[in-house]
Coordinates of C-alpha atoms and ligand atoms in Angstrom, one line a residue:
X12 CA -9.7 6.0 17.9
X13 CA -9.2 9.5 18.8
X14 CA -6.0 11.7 17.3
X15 CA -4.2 14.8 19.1
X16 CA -1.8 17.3 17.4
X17 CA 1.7 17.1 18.7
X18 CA 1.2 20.7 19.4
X19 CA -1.3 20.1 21.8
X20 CA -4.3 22.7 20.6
X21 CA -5.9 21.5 17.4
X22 CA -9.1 19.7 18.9
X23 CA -8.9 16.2 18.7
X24 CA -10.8 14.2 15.6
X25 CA -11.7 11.0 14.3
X26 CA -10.0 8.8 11.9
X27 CA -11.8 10.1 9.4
X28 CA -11.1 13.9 10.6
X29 CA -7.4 13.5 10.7
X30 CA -7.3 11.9 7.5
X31 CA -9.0 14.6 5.5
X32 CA -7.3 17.1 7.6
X33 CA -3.7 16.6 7.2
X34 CA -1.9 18.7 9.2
X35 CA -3.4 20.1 12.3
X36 CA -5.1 23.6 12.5
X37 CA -2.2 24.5 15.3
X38 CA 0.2 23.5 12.6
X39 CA 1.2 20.1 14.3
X40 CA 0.9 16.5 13.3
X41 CA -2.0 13.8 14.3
X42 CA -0.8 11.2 16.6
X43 CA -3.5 8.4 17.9
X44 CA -4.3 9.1 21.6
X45 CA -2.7 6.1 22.7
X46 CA -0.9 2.6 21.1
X47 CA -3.2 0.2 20.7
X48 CA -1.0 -3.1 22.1
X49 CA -1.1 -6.6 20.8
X50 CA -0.2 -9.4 23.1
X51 CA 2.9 -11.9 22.2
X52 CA -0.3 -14.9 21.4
X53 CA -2.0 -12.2 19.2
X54 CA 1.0 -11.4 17.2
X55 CA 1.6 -15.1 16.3
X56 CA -1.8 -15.9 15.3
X57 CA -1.6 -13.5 12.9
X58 CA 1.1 -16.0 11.3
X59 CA 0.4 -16.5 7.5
X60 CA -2.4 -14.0 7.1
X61 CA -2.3 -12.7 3.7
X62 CA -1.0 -9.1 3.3
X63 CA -4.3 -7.5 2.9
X64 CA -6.0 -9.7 6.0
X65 CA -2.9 -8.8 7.7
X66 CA -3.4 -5.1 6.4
X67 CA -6.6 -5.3 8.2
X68 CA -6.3 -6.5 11.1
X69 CA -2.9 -4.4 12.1
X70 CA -5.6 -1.6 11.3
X71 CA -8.6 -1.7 12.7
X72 CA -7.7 -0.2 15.8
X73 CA -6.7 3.0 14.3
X74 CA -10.0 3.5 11.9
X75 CA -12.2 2.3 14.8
X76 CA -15.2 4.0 14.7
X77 CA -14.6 5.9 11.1
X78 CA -14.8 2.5 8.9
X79 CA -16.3 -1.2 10.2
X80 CA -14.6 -4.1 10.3
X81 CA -16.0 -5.1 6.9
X82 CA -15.1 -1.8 4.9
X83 CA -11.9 -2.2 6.2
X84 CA -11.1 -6.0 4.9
X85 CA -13.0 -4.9 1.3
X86 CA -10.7 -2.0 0.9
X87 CA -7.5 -3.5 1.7
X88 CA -8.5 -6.8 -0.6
X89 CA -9.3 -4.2 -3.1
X90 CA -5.7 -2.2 -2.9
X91 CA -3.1 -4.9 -2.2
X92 CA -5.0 -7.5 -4.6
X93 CA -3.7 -5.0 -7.2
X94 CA 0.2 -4.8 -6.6
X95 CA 2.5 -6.4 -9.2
X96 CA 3.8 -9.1 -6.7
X97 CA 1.3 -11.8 -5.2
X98 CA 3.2 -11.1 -1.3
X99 CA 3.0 -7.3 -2.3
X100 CA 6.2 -6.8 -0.1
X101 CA 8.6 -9.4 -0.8
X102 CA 11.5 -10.3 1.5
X103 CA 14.5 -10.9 -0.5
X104 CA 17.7 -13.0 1.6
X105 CA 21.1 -11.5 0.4
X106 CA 23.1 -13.9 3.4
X107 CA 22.6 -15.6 6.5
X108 CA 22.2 -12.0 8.6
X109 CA 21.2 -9.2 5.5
X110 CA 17.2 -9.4 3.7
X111 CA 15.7 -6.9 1.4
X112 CA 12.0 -6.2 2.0
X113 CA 11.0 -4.9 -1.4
X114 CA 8.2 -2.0 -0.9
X115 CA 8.4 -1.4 -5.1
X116 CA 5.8 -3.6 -6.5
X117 CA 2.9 -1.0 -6.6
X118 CA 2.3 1.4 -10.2
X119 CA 5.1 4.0 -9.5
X120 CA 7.9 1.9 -7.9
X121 CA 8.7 3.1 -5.1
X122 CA 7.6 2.6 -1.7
X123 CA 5.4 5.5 -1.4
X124 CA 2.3 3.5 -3.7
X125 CA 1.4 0.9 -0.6
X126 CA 0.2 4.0 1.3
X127 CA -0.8 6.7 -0.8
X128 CA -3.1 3.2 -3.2
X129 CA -5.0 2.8 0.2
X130 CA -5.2 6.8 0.6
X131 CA -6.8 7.4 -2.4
X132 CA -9.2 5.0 -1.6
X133 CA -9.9 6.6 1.5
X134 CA -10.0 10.0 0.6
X135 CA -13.0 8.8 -1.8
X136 CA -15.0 6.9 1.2
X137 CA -14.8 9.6 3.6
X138 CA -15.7 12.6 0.8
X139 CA -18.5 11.2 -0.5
X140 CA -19.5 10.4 3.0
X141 CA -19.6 14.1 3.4
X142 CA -20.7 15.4 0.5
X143 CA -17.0 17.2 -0.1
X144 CA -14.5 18.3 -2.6
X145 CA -10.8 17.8 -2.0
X146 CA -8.7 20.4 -4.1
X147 CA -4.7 19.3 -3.8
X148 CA -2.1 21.5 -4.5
X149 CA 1.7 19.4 -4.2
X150 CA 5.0 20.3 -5.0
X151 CA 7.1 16.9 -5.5
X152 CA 10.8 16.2 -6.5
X153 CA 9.6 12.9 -8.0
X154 CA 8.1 9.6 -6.1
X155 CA 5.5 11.3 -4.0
X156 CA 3.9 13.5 -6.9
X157 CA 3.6 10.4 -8.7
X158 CA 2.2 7.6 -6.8
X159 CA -0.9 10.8 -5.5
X160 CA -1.1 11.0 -8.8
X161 CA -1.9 7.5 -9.5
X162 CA -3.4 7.2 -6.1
X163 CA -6.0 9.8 -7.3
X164 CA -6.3 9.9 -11.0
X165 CA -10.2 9.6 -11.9
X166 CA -11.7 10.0 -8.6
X167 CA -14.7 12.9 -9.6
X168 CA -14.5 14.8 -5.9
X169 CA -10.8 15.2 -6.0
X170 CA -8.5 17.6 -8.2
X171 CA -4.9 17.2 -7.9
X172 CA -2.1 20.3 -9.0
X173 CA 1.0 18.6 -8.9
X174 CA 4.5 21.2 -9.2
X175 CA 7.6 19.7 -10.5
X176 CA 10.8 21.6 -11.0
X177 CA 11.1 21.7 -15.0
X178 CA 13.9 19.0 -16.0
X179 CA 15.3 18.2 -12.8
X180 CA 12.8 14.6 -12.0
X181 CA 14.4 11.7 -13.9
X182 CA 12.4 11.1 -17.0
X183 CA 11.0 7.8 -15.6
X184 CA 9.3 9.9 -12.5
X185 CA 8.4 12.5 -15.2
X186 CA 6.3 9.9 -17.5
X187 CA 4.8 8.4 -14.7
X188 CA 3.3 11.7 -13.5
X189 CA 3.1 13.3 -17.1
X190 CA 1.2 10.3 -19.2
X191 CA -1.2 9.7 -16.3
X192 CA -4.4 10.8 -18.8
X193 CA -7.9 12.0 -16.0
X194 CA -9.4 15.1 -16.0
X195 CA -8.7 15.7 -12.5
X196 CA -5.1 15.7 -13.1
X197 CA -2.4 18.9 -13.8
X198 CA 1.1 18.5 -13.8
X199 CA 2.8 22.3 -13.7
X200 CA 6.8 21.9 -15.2
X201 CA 7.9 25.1 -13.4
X202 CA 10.9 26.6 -14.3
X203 CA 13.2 26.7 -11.1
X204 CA 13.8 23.8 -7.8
X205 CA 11.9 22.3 -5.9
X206 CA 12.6 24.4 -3.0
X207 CA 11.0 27.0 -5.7
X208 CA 7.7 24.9 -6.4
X209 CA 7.4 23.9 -2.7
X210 CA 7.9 27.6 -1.6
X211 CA 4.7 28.6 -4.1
X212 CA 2.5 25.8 -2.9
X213 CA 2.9 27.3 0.8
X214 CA 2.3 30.2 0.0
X215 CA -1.2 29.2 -2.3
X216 CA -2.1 28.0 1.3
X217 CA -2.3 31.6 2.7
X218 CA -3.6 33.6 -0.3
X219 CA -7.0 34.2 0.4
X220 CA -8.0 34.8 -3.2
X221 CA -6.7 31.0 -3.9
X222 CA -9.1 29.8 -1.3
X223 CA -11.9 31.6 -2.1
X224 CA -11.7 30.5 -5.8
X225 CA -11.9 26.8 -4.9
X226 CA -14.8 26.9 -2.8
X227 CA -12.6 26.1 0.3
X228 CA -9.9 25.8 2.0
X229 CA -7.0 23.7 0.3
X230 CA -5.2 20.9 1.8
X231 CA -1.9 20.9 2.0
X232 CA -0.9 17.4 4.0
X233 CA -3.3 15.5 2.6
X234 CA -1.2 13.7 0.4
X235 CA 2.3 13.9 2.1
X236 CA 3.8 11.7 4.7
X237 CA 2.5 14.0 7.6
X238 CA -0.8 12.1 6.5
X239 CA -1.9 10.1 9.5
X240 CA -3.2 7.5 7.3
X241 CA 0.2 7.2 5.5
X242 CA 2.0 5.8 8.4
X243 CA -0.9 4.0 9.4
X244 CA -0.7 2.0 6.5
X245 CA 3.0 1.5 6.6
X246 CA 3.3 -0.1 10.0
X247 CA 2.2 -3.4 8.2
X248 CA 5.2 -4.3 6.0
X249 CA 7.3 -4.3 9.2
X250 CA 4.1 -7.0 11.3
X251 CA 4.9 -9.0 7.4
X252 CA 8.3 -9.5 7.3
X253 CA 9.4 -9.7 11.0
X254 CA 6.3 -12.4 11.4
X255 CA 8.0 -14.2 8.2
X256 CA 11.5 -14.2 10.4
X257 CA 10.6 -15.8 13.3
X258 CA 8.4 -12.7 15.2
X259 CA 7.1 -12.4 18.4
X260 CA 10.0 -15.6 19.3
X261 CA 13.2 -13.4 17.6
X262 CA 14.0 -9.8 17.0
X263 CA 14.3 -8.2 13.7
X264 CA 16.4 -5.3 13.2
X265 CA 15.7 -2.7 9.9
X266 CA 17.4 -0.2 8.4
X267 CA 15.6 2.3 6.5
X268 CA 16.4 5.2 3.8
X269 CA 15.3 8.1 5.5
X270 CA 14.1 11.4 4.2
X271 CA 11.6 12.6 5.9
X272 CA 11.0 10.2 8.4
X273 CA 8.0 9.1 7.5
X274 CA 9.0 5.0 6.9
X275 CA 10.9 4.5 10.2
X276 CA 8.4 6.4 11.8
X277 CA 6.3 3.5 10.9
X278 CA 8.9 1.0 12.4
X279 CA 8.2 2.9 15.9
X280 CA 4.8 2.4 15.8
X281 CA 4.8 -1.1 15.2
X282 CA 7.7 -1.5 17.8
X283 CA 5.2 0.4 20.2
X284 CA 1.7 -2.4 19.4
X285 CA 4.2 -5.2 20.7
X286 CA 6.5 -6.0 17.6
X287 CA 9.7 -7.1 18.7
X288 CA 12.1 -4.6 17.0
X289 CA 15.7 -4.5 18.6
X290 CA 17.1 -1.5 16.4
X291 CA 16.2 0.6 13.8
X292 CA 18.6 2.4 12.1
X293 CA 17.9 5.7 10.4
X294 CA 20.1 5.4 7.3
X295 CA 20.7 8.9 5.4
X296 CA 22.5 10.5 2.3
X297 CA 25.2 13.3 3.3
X298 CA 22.3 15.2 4.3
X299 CA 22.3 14.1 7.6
X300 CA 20.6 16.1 10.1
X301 CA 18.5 13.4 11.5
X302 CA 22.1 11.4 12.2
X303 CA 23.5 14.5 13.5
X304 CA 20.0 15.1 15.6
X305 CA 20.4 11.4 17.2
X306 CA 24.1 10.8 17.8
X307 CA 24.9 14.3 19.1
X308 CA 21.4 16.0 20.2
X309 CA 21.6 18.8 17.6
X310 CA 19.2 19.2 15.5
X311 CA 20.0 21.9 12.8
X312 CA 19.6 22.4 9.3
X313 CA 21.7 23.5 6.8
X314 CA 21.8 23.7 2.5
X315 CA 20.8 20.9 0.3
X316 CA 22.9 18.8 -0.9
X317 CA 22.2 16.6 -4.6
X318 CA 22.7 13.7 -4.9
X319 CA 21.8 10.2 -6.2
X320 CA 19.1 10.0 -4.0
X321 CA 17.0 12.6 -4.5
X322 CA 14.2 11.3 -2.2
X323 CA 16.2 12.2 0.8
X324 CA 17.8 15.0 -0.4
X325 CA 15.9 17.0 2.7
X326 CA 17.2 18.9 5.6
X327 CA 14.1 19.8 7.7
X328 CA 12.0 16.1 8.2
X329 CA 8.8 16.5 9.3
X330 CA 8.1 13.3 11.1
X331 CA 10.7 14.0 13.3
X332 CA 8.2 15.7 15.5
X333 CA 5.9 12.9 16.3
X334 CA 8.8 11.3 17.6
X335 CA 9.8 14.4 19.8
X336 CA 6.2 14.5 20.9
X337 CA 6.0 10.6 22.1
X338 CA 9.4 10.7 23.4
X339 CA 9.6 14.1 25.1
X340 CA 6.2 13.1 27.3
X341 CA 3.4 13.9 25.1
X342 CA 3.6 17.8 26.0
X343 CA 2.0 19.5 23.3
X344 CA 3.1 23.2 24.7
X345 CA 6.5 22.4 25.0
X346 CA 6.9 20.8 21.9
X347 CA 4.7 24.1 20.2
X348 CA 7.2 25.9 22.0
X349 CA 10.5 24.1 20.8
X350 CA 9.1 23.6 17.1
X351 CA 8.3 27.8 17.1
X352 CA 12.0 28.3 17.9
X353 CA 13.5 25.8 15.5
X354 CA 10.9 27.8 12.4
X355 CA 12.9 30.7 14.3
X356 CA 16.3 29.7 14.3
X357 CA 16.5 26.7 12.4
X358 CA 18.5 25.0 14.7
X359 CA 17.1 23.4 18.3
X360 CA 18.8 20.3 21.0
X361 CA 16.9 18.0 21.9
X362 CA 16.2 17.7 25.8
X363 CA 17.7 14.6 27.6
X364 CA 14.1 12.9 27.5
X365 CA 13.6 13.1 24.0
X366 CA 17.3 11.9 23.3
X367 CA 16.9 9.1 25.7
X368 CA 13.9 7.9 24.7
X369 CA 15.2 7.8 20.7
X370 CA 18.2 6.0 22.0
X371 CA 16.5 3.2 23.0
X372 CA 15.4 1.7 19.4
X373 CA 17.0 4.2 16.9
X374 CA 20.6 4.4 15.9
X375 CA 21.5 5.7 12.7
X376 CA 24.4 6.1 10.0
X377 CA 25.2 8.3 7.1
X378 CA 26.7 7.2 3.7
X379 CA 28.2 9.2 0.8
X380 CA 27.8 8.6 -3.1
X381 CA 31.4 6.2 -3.1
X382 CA 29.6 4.8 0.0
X383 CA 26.2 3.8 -1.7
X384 CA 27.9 2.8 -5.0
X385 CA 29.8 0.1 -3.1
X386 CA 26.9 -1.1 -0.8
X387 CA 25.3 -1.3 -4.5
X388 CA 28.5 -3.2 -5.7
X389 CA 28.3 -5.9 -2.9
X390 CA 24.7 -6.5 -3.5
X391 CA 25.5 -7.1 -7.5
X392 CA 28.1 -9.5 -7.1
X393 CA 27.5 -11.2 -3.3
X394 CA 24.3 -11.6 -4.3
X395 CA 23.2 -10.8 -7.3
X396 CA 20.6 -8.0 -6.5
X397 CA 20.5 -5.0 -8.4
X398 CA 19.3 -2.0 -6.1
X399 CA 18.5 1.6 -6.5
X400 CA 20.6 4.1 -4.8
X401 CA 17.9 5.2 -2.0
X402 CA 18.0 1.0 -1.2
X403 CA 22.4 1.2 -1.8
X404 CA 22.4 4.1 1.6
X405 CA 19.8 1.4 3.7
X406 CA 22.1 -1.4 3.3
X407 CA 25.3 0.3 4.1
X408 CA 24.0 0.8 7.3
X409 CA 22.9 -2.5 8.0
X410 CA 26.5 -4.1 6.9
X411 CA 27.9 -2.0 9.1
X412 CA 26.0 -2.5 11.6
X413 CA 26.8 -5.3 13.6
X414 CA 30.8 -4.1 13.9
X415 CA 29.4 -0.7 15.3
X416 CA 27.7 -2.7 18.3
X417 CA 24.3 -1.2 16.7
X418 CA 23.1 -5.2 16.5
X419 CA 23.2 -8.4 18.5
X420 CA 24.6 -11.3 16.3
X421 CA 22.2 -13.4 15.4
X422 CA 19.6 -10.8 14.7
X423 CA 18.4 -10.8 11.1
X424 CA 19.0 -6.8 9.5
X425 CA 16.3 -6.4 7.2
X426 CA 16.7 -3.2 4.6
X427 CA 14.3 -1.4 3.1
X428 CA 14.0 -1.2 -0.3
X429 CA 12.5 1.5 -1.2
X430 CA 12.5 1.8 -5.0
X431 CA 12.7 -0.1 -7.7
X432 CA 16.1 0.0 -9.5
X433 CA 14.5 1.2 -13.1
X434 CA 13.5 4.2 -11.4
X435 CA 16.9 5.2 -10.8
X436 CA 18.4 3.5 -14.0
X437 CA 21.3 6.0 -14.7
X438 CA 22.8 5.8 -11.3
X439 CA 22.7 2.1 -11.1
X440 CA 24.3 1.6 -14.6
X441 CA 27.1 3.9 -13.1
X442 CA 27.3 2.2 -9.6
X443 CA 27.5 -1.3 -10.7
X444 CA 27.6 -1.7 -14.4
X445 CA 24.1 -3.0 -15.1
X446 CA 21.2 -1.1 -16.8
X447 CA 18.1 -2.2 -15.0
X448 CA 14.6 -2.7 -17.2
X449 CA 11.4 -1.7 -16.4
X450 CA 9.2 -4.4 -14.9
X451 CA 6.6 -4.9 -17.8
X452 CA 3.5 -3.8 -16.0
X453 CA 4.9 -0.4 -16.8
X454 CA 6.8 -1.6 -20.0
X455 CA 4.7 0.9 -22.5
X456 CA 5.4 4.1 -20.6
X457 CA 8.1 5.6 -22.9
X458 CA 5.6 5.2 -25.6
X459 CA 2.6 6.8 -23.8
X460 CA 1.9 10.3 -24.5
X461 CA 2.8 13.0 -22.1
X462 CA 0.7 15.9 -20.9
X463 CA 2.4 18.9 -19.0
X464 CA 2.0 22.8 -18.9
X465 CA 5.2 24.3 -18.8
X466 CA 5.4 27.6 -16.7
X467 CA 7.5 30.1 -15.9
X468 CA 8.9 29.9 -12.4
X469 CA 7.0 32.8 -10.5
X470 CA 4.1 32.7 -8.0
X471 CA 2.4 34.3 -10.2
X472 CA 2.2 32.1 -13.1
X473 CA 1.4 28.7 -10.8
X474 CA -1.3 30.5 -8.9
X475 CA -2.9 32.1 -11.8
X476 CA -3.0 28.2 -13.1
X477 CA -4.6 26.8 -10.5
X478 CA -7.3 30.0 -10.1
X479 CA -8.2 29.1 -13.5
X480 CA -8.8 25.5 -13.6
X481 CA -9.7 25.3 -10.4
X482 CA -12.4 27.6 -11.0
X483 CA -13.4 25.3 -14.2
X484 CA -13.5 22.0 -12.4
X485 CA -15.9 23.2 -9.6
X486 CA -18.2 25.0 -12.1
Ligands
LIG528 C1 10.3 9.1 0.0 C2 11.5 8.1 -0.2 C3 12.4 7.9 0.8 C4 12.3 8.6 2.2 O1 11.2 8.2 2.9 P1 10.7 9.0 4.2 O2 9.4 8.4 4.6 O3 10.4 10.4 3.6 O4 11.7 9.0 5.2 C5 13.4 7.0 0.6 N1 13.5 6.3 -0.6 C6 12.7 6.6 -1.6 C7 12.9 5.8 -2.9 C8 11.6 7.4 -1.5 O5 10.8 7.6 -2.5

């Protein structure tokens, strides 16, 4: 399979390429050149495959000619043999109409581990392939900085600098980046936000000196969700539940916590090999450009907002684009064109083919904190769920759902569930009364030690860091 940048001049590359790569060298994303399509029959014989055969059949096409057949099946046996539920994604009934699909099962809790576990493994395969180092420098405001971290902890060709804003992760995200004890790892506690720690890491990127002292050029998407390889790897939890409901003979619809639209993305994608998805709704916090973006055409941000789901605390979401680019025509120049003057402006519409083409599987809905406590509320007592917040803003989209027209009756609403509830412990004890305990396969981390360094919150300080231990680790 061969993958293009969304801004239409990167050169094209390989699975393996666009994997290591990240983002593309014109500053766009890698999309495959086409959808690989599975017939109605094909779909249903994949009925009862376990997740990792399932895993590996939904991707061959897309590493096609980067790993065989047989690499493939021994590295998703290897991955999803090690998640702390024997289905790895569970589906979860709350009523006749409403399921849960919980993505939480992997080491960190959240749905981010069932694609950054197989990245990890990746990222090893293809480097020493080449011979390569992989130097990471993140900024994360919890989930992602940890599963990479425990995606990547041990591996000898990769060092990982992970940035998070000093006292402002809950303490749960904090341990599980902090007590993760490899060589390879840093966590950097910087004094300031994440917009702060984010805004240093970008700026590492262009500082020649930085590069120069790592023996290379760092990455900076190859362990966020404009990673190729993270949606890739995604698109299978949608093929497992909607085969469990009755798929390719019924629709499923999904609702999905959305940040930076990296998750539904993956709902498009499988709509696009031939699963039958009737809707997919693009659930957010009150930070809701992506609503604004598909009910009204405008797409433009504002100020963060905090709230109890920090994970889509985000204004600017950088998926958005491959959508654009596969709904706008594929036109690479005039997406490069419309992306240039939204950097400018921060603020762009979307033309009549790109809003026309979203219309036809997305909808979307927005919910406030009194709004997620009681989608949280009716989960605890209708059926005796406990959810975290990020899960609360998915499902009150899909109850509302069907009264907005967004889905047929009859059509089974499936929410994601993107974290476990523990993660968020503070806000679910407030919402609904109930302090949620950590699933024992992580039972011992408030009594692990913790390693951090603690800077102070100029450029200066993180660069200086990761000059100096940078330069260490490759010596
Ligand atoms: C990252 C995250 C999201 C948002 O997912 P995107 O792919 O960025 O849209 C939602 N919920 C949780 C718990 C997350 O960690």
């Amino acid at each position: 399979m061969e993958y293009i940048s969304t801004r239409g001049s990167a050169p094209a590359l390989d699975f393996e390429g666009a994997t290591l790569a990240g983002l593309a060298s014109d500053g766009g994303l890698y999309l495959p050149r086409e959808w690989p399509r599975l017939s109605e029959a094909e779909i249903r014989a994949m009925r009862g495959l376990s997740y990792a055969a399932l895993a590996a059949r939904i991707m061959r096409p897309f590493v096609a000619g980067s790993l065989t057949e047989a690499e493939l099946e021994a590295l998703c046996k290897t991955v999803y043999g090690d998640f702390g539920h024997a289905a790895v994604t569970p589906l979860v009934q709350l009523n006749e109409t409403h399921w849960l699909l919980e993505l939480f099962h992997g080491p960190t809790l959240a749905f981010k581990d069932v694609a950054l576990q197989l990245l990890g493994h990746l990222f090893e395969t293809f480097l020493e392939r080449r011979g390569k180092r992989l130097t990471i420098v993140g900024a994360t405001s919890g989930d992602t900085g940890s599963a990479a971290i425990n995606a990547v902890a041990g591996r000898e060709r990769i060092e990982i600098f992970m940035l998070h804003p000093n006292g402002r992760v809950s303490e749960v995200q904090r341990r599980q980046m902090t007590t993760v004890r490899a060589p390879n790892i840093h966590n950097l506690a910087i004094d300031g936000s994440f917009d702060d720690a984010q805004r240093h890491v970008k700026r590492m990127f262009s500082d020649p000196e930085v590069a120069h002292s790592v023996g290379g050029p760092l990455n900076l998407g190859a362990v966020n969700s404009i990673n190729w390889a993270r949606l890739m790897a995604q698109v299978v939890y949608y093929f497992y539940s909607a085969l469990q409901l009755g798929a390719p003979d019924r629709k499923i619809a999904y609702s999905v916590p959305t940040g930076n639209f990296g998750d539904v993305f993956a709902g498009y994608v499988a709509a696009q090999m031939g699963l039958p998805i009737e809707r997919l709704i693009v659930a957010t916090n009150v930070n809701d450009i992506l609503h604004r973006a598909l009910t009204s055409g405008d797409y433009s941000a504002g100020s963060t907002t905090q709230t109890i789901t920090p994970s889509m605390d985000i204004q600017v979401s950088s998926n958005f684009e491959r959508l654009l680019f596969d709904c706008g025509g594929r036109d690479g120049a005039a997406l490069a064109a419309q992306m240039q003057g939204f950097d400018d402006s921060h603020a762009m519409q979307l033309t009549n083919a790109q809003r026309q083409g979203a219309a036809k599987l997305f909808t979307s809905a927005r919910a406030d904190q009194k709004e997620t406590a009681r989608a949280m509320q009716w989960a605890w007592r209708s059926a005796a769920q406990v959810i975290d917040p990020h899960t609360g803003v998915g499902l009150h989209a899909s109850l509302a759902a069907p009264a907005a027209g967004q889905v047929e009756p009859g059509t089974p609403i499936v929410t994601l569930a993107t974290a476990h509830p523990a993660k968020f412990r503070e806000a679910v004890e407030r919402a609904v009364g109930v302090r949620p305990s950590l699933p024992p396969r992580v039972g011992d981390l408030f009594g692990r030690e913790e390693r951090f360094t603690e800077l102070p919150g100029t450029y200066d300080a993180s660069r200086d860091f990761v000059l100096q231990h940078a330069a260490d680790s490759a010596s």
